[in-house]
PDB file of C-alpha atoms in Angstrom:
ATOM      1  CA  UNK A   1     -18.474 107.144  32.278  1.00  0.00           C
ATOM      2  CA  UNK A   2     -16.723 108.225  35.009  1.00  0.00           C
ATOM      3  CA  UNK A   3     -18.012 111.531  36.286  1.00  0.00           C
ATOM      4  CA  UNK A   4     -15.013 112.956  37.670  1.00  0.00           C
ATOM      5  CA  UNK A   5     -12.915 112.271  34.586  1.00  0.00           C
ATOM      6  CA  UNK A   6     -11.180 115.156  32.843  1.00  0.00           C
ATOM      7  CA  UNK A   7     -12.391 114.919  28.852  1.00  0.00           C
ATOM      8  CA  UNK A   8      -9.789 117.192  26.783  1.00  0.00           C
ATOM      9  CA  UNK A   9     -11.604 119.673  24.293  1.00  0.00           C
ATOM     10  CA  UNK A  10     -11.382 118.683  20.287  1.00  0.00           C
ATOM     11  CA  UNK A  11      -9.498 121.723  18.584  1.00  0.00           C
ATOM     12  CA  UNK A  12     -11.986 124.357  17.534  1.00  0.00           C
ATOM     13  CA  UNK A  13     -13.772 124.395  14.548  1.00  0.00           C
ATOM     14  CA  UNK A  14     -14.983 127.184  12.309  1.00  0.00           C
ATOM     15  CA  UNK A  15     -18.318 126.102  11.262  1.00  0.00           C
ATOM     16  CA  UNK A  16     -20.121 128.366   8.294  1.00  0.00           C
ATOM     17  CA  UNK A  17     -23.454 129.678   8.968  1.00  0.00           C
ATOM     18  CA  UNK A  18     -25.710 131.574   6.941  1.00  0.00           C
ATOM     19  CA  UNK A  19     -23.302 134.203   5.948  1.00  0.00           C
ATOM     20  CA  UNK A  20     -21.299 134.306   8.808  1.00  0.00           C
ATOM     21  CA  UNK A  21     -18.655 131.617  10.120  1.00  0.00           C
ATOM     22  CA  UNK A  22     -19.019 130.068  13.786  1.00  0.00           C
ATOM     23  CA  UNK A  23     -16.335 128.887  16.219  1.00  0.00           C
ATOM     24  CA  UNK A  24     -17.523 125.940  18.019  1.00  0.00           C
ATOM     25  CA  UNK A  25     -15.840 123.301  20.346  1.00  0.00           C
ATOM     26  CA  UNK A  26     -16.831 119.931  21.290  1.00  0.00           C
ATOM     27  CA  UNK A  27     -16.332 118.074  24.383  1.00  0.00           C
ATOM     28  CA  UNK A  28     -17.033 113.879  24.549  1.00  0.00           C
ATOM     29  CA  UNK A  29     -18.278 111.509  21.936  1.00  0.00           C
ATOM     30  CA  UNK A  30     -20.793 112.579  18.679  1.00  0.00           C
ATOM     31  CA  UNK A  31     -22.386 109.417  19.555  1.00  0.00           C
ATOM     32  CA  UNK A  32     -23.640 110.743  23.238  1.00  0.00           C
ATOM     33  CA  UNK A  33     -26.891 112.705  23.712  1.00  0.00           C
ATOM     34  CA  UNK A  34     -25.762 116.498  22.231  1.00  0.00           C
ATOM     35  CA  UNK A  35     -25.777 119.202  24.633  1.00  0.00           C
ATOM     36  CA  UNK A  36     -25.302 122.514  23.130  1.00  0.00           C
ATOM     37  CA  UNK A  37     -24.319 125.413  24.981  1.00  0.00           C
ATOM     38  CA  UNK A  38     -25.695 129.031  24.582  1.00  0.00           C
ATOM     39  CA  UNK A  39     -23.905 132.037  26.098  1.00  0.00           C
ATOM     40  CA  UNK A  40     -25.066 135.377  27.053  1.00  0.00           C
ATOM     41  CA  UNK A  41     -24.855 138.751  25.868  1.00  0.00           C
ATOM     42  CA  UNK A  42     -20.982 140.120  25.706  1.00  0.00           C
ATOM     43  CA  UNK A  43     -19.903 136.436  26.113  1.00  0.00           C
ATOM     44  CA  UNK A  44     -17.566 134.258  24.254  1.00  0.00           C
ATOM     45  CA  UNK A  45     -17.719 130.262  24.726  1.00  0.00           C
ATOM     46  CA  UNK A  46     -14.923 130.768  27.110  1.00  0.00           C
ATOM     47  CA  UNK A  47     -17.141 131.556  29.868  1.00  0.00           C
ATOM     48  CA  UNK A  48     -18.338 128.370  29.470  1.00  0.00           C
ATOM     49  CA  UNK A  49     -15.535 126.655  31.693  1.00  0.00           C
ATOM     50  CA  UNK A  50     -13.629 123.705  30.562  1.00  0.00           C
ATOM     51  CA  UNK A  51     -13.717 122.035  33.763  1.00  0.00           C
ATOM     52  CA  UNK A  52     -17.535 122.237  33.278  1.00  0.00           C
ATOM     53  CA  UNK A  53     -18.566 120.994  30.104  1.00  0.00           C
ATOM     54  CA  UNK A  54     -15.021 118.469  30.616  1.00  0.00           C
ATOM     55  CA  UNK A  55     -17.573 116.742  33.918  1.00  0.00           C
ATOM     56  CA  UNK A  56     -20.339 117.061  31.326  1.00  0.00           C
ATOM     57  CA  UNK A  57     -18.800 115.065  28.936  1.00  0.00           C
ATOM     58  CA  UNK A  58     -17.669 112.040  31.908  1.00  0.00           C
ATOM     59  CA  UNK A  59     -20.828 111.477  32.187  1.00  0.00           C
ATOM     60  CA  UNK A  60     -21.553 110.506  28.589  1.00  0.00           C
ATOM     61  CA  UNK A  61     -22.606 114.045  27.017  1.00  0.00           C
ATOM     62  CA  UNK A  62     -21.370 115.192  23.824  1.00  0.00           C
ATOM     63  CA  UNK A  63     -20.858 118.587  24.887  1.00  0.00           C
ATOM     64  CA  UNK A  64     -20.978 121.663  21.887  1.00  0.00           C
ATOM     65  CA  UNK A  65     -20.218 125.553  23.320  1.00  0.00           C
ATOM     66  CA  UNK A  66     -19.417 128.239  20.420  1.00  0.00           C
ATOM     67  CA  UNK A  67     -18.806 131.860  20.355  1.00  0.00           C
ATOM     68  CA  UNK A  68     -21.907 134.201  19.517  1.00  0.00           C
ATOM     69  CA  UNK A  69     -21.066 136.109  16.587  1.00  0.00           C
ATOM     70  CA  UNK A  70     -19.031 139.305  17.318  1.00  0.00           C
ATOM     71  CA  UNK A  71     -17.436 137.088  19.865  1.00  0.00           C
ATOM     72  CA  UNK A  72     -14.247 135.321  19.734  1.00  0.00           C
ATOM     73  CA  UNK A  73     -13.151 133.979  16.514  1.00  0.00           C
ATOM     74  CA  UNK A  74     -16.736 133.919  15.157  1.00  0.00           C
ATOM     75  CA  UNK A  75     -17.588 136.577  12.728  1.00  0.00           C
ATOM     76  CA  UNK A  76     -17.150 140.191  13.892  1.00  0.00           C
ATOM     77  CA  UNK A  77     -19.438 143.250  12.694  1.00  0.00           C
ATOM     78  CA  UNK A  78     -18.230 146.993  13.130  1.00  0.00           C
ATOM     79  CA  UNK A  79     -18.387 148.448  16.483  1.00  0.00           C
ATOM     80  CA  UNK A  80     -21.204 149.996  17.254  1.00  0.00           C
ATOM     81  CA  UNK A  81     -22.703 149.355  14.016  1.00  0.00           C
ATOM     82  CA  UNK A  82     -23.942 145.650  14.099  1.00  0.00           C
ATOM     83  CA  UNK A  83     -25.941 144.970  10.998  1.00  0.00           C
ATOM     84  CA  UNK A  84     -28.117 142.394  12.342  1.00  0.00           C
ATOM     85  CA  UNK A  85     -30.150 141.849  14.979  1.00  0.00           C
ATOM     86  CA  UNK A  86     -31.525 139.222  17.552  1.00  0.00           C
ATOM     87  CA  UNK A  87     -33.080 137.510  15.340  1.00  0.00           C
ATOM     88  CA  UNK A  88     -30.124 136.519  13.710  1.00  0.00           C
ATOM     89  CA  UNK A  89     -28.505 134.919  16.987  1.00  0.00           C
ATOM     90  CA  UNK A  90     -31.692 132.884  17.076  1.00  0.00           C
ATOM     91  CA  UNK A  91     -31.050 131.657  13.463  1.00  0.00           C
ATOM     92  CA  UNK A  92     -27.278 131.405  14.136  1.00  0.00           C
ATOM     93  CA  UNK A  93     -28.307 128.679  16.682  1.00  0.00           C
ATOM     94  CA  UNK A  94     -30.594 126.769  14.433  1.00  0.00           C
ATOM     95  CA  UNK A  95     -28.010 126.915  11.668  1.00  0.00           C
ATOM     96  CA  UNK A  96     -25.463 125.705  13.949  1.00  0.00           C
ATOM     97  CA  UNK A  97     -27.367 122.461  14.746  1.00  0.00           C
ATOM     98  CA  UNK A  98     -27.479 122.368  10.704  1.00  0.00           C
ATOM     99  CA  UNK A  99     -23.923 122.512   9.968  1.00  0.00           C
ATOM    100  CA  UNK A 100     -23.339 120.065  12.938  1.00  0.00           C
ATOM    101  CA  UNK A 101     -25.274 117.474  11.611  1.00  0.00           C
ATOM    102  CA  UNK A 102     -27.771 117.149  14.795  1.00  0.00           C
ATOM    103  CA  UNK A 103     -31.474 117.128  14.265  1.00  0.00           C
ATOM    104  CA  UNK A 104     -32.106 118.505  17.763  1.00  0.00           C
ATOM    105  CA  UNK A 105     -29.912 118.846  20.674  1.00  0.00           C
ATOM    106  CA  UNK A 106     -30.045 119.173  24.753  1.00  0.00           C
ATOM    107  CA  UNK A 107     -30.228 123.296  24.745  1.00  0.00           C
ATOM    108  CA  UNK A 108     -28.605 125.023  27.377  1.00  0.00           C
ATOM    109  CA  UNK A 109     -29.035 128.906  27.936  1.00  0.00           C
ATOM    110  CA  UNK A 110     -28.047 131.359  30.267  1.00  0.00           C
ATOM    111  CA  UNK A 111     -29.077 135.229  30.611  1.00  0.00           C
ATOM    112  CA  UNK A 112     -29.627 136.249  26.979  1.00  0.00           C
ATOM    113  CA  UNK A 113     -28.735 132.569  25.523  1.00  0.00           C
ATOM    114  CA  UNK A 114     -31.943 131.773  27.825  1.00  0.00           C
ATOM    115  CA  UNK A 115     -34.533 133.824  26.401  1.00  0.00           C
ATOM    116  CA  UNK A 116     -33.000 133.015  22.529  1.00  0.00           C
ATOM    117  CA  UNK A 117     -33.151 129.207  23.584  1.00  0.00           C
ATOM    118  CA  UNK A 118     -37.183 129.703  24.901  1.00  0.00           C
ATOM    119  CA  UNK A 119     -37.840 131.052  21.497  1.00  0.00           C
ATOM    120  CA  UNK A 120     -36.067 128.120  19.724  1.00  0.00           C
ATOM    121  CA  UNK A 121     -38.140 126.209  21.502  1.00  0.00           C
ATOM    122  CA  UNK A 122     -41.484 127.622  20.363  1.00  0.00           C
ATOM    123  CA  UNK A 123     -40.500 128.055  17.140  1.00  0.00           C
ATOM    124  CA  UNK A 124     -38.529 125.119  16.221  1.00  0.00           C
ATOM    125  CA  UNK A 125     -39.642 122.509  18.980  1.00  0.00           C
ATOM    126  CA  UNK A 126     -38.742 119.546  17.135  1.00  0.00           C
ATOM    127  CA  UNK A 127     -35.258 120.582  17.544  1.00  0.00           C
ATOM    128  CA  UNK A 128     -35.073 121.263  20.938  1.00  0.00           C
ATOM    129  CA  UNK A 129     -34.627 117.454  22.387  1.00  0.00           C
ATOM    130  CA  UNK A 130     -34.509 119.551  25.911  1.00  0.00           C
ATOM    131  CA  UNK A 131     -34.045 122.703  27.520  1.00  0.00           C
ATOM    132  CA  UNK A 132     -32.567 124.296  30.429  1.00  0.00           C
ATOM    133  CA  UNK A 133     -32.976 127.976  31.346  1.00  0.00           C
ATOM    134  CA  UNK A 134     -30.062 129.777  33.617  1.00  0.00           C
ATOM    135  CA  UNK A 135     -30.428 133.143  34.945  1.00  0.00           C
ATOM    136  CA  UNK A 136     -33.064 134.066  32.344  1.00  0.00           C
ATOM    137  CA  UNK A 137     -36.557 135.448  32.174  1.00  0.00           C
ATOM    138  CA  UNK A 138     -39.477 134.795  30.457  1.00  0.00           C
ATOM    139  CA  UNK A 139     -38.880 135.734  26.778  1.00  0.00           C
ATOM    140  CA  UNK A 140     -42.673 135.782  25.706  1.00  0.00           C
ATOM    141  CA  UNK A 141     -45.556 138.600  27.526  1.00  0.00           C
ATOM    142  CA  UNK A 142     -47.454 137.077  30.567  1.00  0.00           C
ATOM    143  CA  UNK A 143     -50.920 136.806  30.415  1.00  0.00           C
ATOM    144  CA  UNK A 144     -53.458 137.912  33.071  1.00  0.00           C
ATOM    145  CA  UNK A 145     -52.252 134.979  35.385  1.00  0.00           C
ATOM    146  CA  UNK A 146     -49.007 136.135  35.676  1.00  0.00           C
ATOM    147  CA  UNK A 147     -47.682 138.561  38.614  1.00  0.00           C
ATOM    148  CA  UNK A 148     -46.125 141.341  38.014  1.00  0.00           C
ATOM    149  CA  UNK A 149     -42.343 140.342  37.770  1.00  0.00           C
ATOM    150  CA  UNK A 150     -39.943 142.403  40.490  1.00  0.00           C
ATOM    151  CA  UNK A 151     -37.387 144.948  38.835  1.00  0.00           C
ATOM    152  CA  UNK A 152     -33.913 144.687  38.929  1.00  0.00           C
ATOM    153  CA  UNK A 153     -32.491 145.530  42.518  1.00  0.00           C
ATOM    154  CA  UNK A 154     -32.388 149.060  43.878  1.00  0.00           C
ATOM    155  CA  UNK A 155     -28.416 149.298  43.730  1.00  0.00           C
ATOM    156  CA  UNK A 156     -27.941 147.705  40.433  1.00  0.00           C
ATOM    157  CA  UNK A 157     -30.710 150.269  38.930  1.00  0.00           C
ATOM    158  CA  UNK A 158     -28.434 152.995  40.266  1.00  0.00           C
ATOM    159  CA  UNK A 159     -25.284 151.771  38.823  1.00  0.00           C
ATOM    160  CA  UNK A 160     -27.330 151.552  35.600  1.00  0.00           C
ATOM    161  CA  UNK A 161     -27.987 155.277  36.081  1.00  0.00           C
ATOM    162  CA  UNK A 162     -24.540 156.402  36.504  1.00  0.00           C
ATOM    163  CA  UNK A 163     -22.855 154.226  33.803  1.00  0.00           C
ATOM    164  CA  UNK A 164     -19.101 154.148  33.712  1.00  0.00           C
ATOM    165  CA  UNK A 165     -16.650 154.712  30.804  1.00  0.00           C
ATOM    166  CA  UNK A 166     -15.998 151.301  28.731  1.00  0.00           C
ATOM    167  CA  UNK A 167     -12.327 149.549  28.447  1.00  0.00           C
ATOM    168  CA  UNK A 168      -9.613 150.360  26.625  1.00  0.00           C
ATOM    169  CA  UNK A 169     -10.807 147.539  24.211  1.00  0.00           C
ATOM    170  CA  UNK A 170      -7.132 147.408  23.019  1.00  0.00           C
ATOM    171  CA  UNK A 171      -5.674 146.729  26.499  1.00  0.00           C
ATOM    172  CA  UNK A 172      -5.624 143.385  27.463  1.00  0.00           C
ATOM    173  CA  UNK A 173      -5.698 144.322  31.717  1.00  0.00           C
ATOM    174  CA  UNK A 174      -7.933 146.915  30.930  1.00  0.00           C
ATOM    175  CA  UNK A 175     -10.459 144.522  29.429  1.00  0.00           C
ATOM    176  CA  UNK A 176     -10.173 141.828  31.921  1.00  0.00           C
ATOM    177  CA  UNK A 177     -10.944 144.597  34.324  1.00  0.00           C
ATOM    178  CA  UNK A 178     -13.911 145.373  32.776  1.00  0.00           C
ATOM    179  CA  UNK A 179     -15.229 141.905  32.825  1.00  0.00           C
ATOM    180  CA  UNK A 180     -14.360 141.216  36.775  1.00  0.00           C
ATOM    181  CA  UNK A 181     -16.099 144.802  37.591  1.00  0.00           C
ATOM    182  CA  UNK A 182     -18.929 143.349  35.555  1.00  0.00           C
ATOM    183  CA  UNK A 183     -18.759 139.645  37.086  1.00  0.00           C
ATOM    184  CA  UNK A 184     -18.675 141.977  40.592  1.00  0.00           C
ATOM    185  CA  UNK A 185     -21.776 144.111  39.625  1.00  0.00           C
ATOM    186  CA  UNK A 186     -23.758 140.776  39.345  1.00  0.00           C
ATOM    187  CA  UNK A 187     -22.503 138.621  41.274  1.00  0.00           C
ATOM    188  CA  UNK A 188     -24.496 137.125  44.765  1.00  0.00           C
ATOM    189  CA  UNK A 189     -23.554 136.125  48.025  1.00  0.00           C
ATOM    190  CA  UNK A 190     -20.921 133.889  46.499  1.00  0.00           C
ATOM    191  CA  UNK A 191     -17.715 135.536  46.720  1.00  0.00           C
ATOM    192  CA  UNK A 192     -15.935 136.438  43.049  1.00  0.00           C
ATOM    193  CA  UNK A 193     -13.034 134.493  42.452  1.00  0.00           C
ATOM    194  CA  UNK A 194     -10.914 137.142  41.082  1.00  0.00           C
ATOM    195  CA  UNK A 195      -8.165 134.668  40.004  1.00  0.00           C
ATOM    196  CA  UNK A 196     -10.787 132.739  37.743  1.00  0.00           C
ATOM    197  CA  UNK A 197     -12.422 134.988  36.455  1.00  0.00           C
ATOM    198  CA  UNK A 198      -9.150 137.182  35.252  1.00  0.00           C
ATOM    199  CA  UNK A 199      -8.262 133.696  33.514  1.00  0.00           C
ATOM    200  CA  UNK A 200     -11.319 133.451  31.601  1.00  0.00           C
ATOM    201  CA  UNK A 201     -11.213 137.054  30.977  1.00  0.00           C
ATOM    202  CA  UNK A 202      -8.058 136.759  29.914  1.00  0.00           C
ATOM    203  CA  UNK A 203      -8.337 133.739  27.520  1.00  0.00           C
ATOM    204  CA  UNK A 204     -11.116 135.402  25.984  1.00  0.00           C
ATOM    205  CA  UNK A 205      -9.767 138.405  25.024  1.00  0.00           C
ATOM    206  CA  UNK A 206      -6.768 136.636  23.395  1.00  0.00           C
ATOM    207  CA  UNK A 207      -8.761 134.315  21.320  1.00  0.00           C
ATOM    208  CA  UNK A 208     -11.161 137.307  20.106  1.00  0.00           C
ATOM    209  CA  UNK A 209      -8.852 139.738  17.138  1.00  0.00           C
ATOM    210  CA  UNK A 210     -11.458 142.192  17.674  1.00  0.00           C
ATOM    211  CA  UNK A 211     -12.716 141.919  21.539  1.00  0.00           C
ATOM    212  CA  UNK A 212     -14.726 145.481  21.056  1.00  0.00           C
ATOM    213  CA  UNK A 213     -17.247 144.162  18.702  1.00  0.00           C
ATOM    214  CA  UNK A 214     -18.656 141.646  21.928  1.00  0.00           C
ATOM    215  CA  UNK A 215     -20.372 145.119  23.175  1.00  0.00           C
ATOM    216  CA  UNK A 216     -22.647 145.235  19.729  1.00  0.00           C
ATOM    217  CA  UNK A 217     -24.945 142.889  21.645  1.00  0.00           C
ATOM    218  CA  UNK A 218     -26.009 145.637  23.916  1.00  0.00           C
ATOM    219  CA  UNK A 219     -27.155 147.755  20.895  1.00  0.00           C
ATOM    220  CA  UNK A 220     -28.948 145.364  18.891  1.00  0.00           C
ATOM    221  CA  UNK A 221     -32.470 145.912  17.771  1.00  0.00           C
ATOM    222  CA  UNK A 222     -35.513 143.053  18.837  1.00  0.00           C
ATOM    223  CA  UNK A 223     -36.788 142.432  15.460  1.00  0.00           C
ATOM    224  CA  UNK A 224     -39.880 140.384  15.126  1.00  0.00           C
ATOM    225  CA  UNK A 225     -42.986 141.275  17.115  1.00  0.00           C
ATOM    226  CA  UNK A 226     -43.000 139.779  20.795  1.00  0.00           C
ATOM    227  CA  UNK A 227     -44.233 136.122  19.981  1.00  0.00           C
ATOM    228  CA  UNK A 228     -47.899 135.383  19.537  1.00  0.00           C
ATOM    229  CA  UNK A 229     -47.060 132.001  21.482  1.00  0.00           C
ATOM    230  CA  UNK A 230     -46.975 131.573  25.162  1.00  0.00           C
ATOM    231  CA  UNK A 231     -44.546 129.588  27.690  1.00  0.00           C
ATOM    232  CA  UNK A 232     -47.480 127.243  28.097  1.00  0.00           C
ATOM    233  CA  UNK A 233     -46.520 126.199  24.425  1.00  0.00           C
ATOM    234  CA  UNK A 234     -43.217 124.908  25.024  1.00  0.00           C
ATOM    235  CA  UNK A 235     -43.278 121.208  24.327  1.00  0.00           C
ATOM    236  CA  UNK A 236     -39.404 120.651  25.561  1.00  0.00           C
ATOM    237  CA  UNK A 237     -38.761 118.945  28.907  1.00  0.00           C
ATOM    238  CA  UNK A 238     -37.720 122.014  30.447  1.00  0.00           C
ATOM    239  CA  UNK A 239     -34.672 122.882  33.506  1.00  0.00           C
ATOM    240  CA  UNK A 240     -34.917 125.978  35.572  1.00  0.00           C
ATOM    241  CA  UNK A 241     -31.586 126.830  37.500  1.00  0.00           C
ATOM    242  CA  UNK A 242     -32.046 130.379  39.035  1.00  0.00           C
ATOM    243  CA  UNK A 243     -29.598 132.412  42.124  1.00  0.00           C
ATOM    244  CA  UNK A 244     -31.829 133.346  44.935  1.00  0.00           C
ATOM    245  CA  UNK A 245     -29.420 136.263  45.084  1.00  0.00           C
ATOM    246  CA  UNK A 246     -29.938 137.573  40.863  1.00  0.00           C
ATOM    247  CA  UNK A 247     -29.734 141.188  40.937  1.00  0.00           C
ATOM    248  CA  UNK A 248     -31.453 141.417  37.233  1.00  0.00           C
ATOM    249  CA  UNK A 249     -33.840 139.030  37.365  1.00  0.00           C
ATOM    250  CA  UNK A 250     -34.677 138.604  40.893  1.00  0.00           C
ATOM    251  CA  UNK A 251     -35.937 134.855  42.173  1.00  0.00           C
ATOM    252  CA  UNK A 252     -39.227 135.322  40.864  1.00  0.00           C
ATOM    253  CA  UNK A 253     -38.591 135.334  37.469  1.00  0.00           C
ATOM    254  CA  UNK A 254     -37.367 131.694  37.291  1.00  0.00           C
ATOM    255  CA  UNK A 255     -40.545 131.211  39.199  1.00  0.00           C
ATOM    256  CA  UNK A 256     -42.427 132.377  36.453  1.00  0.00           C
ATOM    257  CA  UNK A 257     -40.858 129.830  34.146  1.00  0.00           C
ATOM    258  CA  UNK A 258     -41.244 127.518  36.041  1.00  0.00           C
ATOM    259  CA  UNK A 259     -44.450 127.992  36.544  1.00  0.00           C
ATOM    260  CA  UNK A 260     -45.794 128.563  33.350  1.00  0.00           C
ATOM    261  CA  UNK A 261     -43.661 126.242  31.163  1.00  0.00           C
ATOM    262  CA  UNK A 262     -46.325 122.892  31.407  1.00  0.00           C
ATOM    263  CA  UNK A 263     -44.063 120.613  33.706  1.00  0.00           C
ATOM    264  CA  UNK A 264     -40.926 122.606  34.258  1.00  0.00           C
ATOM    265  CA  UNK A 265     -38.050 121.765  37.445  1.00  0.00           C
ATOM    266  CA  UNK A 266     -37.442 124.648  39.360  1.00  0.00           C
ATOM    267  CA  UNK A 267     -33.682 124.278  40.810  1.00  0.00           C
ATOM    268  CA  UNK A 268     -32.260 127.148  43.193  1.00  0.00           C
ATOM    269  CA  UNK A 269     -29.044 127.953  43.056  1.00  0.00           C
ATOM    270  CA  UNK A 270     -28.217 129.326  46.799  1.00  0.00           C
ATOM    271  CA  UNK A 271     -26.374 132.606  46.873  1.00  0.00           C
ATOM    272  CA  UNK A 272     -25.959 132.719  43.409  1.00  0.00           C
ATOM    273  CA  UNK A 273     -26.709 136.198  41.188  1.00  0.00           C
ATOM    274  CA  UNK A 274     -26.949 137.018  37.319  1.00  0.00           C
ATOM    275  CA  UNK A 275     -23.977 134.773  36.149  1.00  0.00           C
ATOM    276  CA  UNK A 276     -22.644 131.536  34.956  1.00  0.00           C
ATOM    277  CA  UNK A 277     -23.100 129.103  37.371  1.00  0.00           C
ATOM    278  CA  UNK A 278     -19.725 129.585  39.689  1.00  0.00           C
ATOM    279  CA  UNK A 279     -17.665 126.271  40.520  1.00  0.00           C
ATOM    280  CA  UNK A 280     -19.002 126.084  43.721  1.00  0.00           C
ATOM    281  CA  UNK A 281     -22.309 125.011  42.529  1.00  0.00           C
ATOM    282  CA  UNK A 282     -21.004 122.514  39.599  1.00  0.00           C
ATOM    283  CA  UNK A 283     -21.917 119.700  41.900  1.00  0.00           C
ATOM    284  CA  UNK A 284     -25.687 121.012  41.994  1.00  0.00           C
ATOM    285  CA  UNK A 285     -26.449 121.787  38.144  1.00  0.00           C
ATOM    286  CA  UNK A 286     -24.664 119.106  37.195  1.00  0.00           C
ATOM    287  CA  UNK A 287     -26.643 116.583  38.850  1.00  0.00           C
ATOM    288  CA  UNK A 288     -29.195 118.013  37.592  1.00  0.00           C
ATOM    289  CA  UNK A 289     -28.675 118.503  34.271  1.00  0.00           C
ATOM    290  CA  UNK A 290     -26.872 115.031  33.548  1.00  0.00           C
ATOM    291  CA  UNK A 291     -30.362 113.450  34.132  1.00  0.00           C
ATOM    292  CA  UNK A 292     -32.151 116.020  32.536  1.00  0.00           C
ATOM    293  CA  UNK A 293     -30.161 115.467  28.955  1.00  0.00           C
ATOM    294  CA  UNK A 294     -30.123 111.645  29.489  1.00  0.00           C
ATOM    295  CA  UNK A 295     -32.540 110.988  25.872  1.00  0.00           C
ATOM    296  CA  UNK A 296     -31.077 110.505  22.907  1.00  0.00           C
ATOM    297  CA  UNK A 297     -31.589 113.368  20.549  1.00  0.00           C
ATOM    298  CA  UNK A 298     -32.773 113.136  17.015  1.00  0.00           C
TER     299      UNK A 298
END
C-alpha cells in the first residue's frame, strides 16, 4: 500500500471494558498487523494525529488509538477524586485488546502510555506482538549496572516549583491555552506549531463533555509494588524513539532502555523534547516503525 495515501478514520466506537466504556478508532484493514496506540497522561486519542496513524495505515497497518479513561468520550471519574488508579489504565489496555478481538497487538507508547506499555509487556508478553517506547523511561528499578539517570532540566524543575493556576476547564480558549503553554513547556529545539496544536487542542476539548476530569491522571496513586521483573525480561521486539532535546527525561533515559531491554533499537529523534512526535519527524518514526510492526500478530 501506498505510503503516502490518505486512509479516512472508521467512526468511533465505544468499546466496554471492565466497568468502564472505551472510545476507540481504527485506521486501515482488521486484516493488517494491529498497531495499537497508547497516549500519555492528560491526553485524549486526538493527540494522536490523523495524518499520522492515516500514513500508518498506507502502509498496511491496522491502526487502533482510544481515549484513556477520563479522557474524551471514554468514561469520566469526578475531578479530583479518581477512584482508580494506574493499575487500572494497565488493565484498561489489556481489556481493550479483549473487546477488540486481537490476541496481541504492535504496542505503541509515549510518556506515561510508555511506561504502562513496558509493564504490559512483562506481565502479559504474549500479548505484546511488539513494542515501541516514545519519550518514556524505564518503568521497572535499575539494578547495580545501571547509571544514575539525569533529572529533569534545571528550568523545567523551576517551573515545577512555581506552578501556575489551571484553565478555566469550562472555556474552550482557555483550555487550548493551557495545552499550547504545556506543549511550550516541553517542547525542544523544534519550534511549536501554534496553529496545530490549537487544532488538536481544540478538537479535543470538544469531543471530551467533561475535559476537567483529563487532570485526574496527575493525582492517581501507583498501586502495586514496583515490579519484581526487570527490563532484561521483556521478550517483545522492542523500538526506542527518544528527543535529544527531552526536558523530563533527558537523552539518557531512552539510553537506558535501550540498553537494558535484550536487543532493543535506539532511534533519536533530533531536536525533539517530551512530546508526541511533531510532523516534522513523521518521515523518521515512521520508517521506523512500519518495519518494526511488519509480523503478523496473534
Amino acid at each position: 500500500m501506498n505510503g503516502t495515501a490518505e486512509v479516512r478514520p472508521a467512526a468511533e466506537r465505544l468499546v466496554r471494558v471492565g466497568d468502564v466504556e472505551i472510545c476507540t478508532q481504527a485506521f486501515g484493514a482488521a486484516a493488517d498487523p494491529p498497531i495499537l496506540l497508547i497516549g500519555g497522561a492528560e491526553a485524549s486519542m486526538d493527540w494522536w494525529e490523523d495524518g499520522f496513524c492515516s500514513r500508518l495505515a498506507a502502509a498496511g497497518r491496522y491502526v487502533v488509538r482510544f481515549d484513556t479513561r477520563d479522557t474524551g468520550r471514554s468514561t469520566t471519574f469526578p475531578v479530583g477524586e479518581p477512584s482508580y488508579g494506574g493499575e487500572d489504565l494497565i488493565d484498561d489496555v489489556v481489556g481493550l485488546l479483549d473487546a477488540l478481538g486481537l490476541g496481541s497487538a504492535h504496542l505503541v507508547g509515549v510518556s506515561m502510555g510508555g511506561g504502562m506499555a513496558q509493564l504490559i509487556a512483562l506481565r502479559h508478553p504474549g500479548r505484546v506482538a511488539s513494542l515501541t517506547l516514545i519519550s518514556t523511561s524505564p518503568a521497572t528499578p535499575g539494578g547495580p549496572d545501571r547509571p544514575e539517570l539525569p533529572p529533569m532540566s534545571e528550568e523545567l524543575s523551576r517551573k515545577f516549583a512555581e506552578p501556575q493556576p489551571g484553565p478555566d476547564w469550562s472555556d474552550r480558549e482557555s483550555v487550548i491555552s493551557h495545552f499550547l503553554a504545556g506543549e511550550r513547556t516541553f517542547a525542544g529545539a523544534i519550534p511549536v506549531d501554534e496553529q496545530r496544536v490549537r487544532r488538536v487542542a481544540g478538537r479535543a476539548f470538544d469531543r471530551s463533555p467533561v475535559p476537567a476530569a483529563a487532570a485526574n491522571h496527575w493525582v492517581l496513586d501507583g498501586g502495586k509494588e514496583p515490579p519484581a521483573q526487570s527490563l532484561g525480561d521483556i521478550t517483545a521486539p522492542t523500538l526506542v524513539f527518544h528527543g535529544t532535546h527531552d526536558p523530563l527525561f533527558p537523552y539518557a533515559h531512552g539510553e537506558a532502555l535501550a540498553r537494558e531491554i535484550p536487543g532493543a533499537q535506539l532511534v533519536p529523534l533530533t531536536g525533539m523534547g517530551h512530546q508526541m512526535p511533531p510532523p516534522e519527524l513523521w518521515d523518521a518514526v515512521i520508517s521506523a516503525l512500519v518495519p518494526h510492526t511488519a509480523a503478523a500478530a496473534g
